Coordinates of C-alpha atoms in Angstrom, one line a residue:
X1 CA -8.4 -25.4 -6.7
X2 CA -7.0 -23.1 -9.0
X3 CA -4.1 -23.8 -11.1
X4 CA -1.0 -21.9 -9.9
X5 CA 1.1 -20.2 -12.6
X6 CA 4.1 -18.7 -11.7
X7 CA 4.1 -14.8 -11.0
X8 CA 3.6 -12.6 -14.1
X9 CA 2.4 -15.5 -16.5
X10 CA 0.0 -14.8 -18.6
X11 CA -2.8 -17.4 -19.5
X12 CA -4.6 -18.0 -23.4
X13 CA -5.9 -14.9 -24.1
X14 CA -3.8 -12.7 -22.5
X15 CA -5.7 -12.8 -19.0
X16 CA -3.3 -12.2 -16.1
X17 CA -2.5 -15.2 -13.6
X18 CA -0.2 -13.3 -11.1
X19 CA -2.3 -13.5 -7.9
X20 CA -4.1 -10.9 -6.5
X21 CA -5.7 -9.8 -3.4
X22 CA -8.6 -7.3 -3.4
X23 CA -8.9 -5.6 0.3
X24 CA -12.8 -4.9 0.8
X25 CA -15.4 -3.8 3.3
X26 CA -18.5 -6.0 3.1
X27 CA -20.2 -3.3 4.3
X28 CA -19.0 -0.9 1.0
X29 CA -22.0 -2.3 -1.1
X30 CA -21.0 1.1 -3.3
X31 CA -18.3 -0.5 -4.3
X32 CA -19.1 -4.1 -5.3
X33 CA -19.4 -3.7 -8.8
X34 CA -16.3 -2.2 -9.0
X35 CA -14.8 -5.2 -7.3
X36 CA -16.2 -7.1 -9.9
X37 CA -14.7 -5.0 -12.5
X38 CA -11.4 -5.4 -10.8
X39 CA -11.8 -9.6 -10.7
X40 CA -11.8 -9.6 -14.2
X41 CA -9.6 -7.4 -15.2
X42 CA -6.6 -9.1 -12.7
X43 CA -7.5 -13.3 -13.8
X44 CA -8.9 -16.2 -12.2
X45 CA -5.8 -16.2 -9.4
X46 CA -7.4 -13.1 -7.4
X47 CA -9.4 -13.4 -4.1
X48 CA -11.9 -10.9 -2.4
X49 CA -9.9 -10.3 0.9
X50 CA -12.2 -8.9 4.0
X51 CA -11.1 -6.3 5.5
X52 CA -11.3 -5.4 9.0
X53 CA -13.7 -2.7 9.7
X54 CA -12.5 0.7 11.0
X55 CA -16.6 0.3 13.1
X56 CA -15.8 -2.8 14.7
X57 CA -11.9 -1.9 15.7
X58 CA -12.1 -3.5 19.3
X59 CA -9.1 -2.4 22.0
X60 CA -7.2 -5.5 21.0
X61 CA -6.2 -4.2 17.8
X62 CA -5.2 -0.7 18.9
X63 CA -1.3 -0.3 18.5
X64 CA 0.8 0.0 21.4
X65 CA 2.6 3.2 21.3
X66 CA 6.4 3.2 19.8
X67 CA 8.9 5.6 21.0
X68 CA 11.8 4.5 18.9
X69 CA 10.8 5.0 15.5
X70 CA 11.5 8.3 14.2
X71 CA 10.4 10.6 13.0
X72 CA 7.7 10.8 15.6
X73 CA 4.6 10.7 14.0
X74 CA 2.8 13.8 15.7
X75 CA -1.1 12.8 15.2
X76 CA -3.8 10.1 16.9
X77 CA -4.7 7.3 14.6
X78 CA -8.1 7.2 14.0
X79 CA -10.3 3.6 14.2
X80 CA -10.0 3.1 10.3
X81 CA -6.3 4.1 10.4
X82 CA -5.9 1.2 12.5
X83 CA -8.7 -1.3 11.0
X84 CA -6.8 -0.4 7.1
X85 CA -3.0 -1.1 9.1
X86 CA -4.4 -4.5 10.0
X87 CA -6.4 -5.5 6.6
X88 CA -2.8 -4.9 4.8
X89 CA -0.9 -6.8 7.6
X90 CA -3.4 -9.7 7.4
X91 CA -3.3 -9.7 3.6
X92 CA 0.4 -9.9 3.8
X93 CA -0.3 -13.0 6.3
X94 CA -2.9 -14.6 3.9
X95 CA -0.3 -14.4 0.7
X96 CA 2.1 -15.8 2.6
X97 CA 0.1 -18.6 3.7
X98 CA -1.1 -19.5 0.7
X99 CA 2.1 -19.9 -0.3
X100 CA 2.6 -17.3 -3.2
X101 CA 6.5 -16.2 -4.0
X102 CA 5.0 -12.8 -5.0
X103 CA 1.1 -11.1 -5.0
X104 CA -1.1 -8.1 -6.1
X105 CA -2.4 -6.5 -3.3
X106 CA -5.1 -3.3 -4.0
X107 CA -7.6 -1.9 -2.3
X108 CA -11.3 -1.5 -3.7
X109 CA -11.6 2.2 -4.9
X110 CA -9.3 1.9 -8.0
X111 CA -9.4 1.1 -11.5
X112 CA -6.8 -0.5 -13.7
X113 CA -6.4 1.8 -17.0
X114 CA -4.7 0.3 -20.4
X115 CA -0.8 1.7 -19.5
X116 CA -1.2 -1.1 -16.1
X117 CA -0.1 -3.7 -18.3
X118 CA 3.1 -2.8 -19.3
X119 CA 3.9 -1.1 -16.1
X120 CA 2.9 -4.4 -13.9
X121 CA 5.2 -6.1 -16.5
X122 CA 8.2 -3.9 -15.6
X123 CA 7.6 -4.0 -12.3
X124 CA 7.9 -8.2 -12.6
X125 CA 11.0 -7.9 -14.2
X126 CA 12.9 -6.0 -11.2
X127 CA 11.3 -8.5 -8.3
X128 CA 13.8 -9.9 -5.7
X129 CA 13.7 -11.1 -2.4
X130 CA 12.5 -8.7 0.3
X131 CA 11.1 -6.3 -2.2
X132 CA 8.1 -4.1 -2.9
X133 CA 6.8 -2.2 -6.0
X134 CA 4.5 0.5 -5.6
X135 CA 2.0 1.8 -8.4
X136 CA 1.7 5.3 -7.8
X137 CA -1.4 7.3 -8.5
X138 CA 1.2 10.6 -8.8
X139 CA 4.1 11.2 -10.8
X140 CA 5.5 13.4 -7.7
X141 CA 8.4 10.8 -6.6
X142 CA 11.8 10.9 -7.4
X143 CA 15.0 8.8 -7.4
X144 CA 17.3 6.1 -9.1
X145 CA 16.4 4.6 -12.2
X146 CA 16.0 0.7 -11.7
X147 CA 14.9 -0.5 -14.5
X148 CA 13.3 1.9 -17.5
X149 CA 10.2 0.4 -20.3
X150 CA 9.0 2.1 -23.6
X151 CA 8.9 6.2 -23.5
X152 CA 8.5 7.5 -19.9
X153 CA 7.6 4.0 -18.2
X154 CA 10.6 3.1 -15.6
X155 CA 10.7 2.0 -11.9
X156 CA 12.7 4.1 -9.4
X157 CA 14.0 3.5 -6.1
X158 CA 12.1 6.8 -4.6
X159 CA 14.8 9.3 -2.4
X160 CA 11.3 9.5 -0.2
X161 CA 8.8 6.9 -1.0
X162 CA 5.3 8.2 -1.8
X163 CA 1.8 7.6 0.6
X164 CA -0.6 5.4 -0.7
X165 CA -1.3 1.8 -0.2
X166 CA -3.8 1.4 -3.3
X167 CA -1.7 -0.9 -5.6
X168 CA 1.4 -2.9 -4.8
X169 CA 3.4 -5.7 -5.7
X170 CA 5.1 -7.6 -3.1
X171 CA 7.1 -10.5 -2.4
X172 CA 6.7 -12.9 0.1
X173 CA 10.6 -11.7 1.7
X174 CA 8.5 -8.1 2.0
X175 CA 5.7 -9.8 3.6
X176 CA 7.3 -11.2 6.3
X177 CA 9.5 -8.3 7.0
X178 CA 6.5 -5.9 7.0
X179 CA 4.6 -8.2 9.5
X180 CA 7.8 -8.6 12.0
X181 CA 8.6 -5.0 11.7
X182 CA 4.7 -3.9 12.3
X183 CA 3.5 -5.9 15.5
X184 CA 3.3 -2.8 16.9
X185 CA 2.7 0.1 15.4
X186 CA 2.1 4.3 15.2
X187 CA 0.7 5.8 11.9
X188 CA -1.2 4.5 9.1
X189 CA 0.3 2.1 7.4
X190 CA 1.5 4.3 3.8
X191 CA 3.6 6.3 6.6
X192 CA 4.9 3.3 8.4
X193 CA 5.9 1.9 4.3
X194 CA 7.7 4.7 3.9
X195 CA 10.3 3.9 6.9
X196 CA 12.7 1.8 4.9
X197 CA 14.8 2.0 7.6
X198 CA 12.1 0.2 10.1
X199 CA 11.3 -3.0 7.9
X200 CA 14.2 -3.4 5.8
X201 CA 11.9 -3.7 2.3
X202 CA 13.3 -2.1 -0.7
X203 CA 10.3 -0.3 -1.8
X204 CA 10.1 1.1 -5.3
X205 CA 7.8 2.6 -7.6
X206 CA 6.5 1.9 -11.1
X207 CA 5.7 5.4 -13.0
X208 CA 3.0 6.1 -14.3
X209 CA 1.2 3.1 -13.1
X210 CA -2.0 2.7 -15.3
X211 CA -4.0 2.8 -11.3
X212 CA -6.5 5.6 -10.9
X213 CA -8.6 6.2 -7.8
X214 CA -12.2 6.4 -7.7
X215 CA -13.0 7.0 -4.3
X216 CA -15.3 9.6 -5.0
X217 CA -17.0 8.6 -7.6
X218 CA -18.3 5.5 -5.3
X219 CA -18.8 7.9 -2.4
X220 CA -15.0 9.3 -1.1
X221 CA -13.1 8.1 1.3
X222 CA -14.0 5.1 4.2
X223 CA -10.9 6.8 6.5
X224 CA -11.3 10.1 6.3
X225 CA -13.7 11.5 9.1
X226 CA -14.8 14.9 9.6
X227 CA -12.5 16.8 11.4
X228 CA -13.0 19.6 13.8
X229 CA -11.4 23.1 13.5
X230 CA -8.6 22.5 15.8
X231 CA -7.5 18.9 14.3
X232 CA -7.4 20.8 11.0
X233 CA -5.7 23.3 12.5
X234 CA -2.7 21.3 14.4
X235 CA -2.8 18.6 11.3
X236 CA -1.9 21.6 8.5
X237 CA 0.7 23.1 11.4
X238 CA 2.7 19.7 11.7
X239 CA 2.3 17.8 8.5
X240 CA 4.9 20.3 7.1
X241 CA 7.3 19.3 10.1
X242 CA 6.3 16.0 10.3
X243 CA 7.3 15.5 6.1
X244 CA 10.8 17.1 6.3
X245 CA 11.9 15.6 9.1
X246 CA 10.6 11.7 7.2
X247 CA 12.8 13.5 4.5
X248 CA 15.7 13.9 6.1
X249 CA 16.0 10.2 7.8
X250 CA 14.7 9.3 4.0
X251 CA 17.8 10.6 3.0
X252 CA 20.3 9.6 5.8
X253 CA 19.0 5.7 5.4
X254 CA 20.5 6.0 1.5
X255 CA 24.0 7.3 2.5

């Protein structure tokens, strides 16, 4: 068994013990060596998670509609919306039983750039209970300074929190409130993050982040699906409507 180090020490050498989940398809074989770029770059605590596989979804994990959670979100979730909302939620139960006070969880497609030192540093030093720290792969987000590193580095309480589920630090308080706040559920999971409201988790966001996507370069996206001309259609008429409305319960949940 692996020697457990408490979260954001740093072993001989300056290789990172924090511990750290990769979410991966087994059948992604394009992206294999870039999961084993990923093990060593985040230390000997990290763990090849499986995901569950949008193909495979079987009736038993579709969600059960929700009619109280508002904003409604307006569109059908696909099978790999729903196989990626229950990877994340059975990461969140893995880090939990194994016992960690605080975890790396990132999905397969990125790569960790020089600046993601210093800014998963930062984002150690503002951890507390029930809390989750986002690295972005946008500068776009905007909101209270929480806690600010060398030149443009900070972490910011986000008026709207951003999409993206690629990178994230979370504590075990944020586990548990995620999971008991997404038995059921009605949009991909970045959306239902972004209901602070819902789950209670103070969500925040490290800028910039040192995470980069690579998604294309190892063959684009495994949840987007070709869409036909009316989905694109009704998606580009209510994302608009769907995103200021968010905004505006983003905004009443801080007053």
């Amino acid at each position: 068994m692996a020697h457990r180090t408490a979260p954001g020490a740093v072993a001989k050498g300056g290789a990172m013990t924090l511990p750290a989940y990769i979410i991966h398809l087994e059948r992604a074989v394009g992206r294999q060596q870039n999961v084993a770029m990923l093990c060593r770059a985040l230390g000997p605590e990290t763990t090849v998670f499986s995901g569950i596989d949008g193909r495979a979804v079987a009736p038993l994990h579709a969600p059960k509609p929700r009619r109280t959670a508002f904003p409604v979100y307006p569109f059908a979730l696909r099978s790999a919306e729903i196989a990626t909302f229950h990877s994340h939620r059975a990461c969140w139960q893995r880090m939990i039983d194994d016992g960690h006070p605080a975890a790396l969880i990132v999905e397969d497609d990125i790569a960790l750039d020089p600046p993601f030192r210093a800014a998963l540093d930062l984002a150690l030093k503002t951890l507390a209970p029930d809390r989750l720290v986002r690295f972005s792969l946008t500068a776009r987000e905007r909101g209270e300074v929480v806690a600010q590193g060398k030149g443009d580095l900070r972490v910011l309480r986000p008026s709207v929190i951003g999409l993206g589920m690629q990178a994230l630090l979370v504590t075990r308080g944020a586990a548990i409130r995620l999971l008991q706040s997404s038995v059921t559920f009605d949009r991909p999971v970045d959306t239902f993050v972004q209901m602070r409201w819902l789950h209670g988790v103070d969500v925040l966001t490290v800028l910039p982040s040192g995470v980069r996507e690579r998604s294309v370069e190892m063959g684009g996206s495994m949840i987007h699906a070709p869409m036909s001309f009316v989905e694109r259609l009704q998606r580009e008429t209510l994302r608009p409507v769907y995103r200021t409305a968010l905004a505006l319960r983003s905004i009443a949940a801080r007053l």
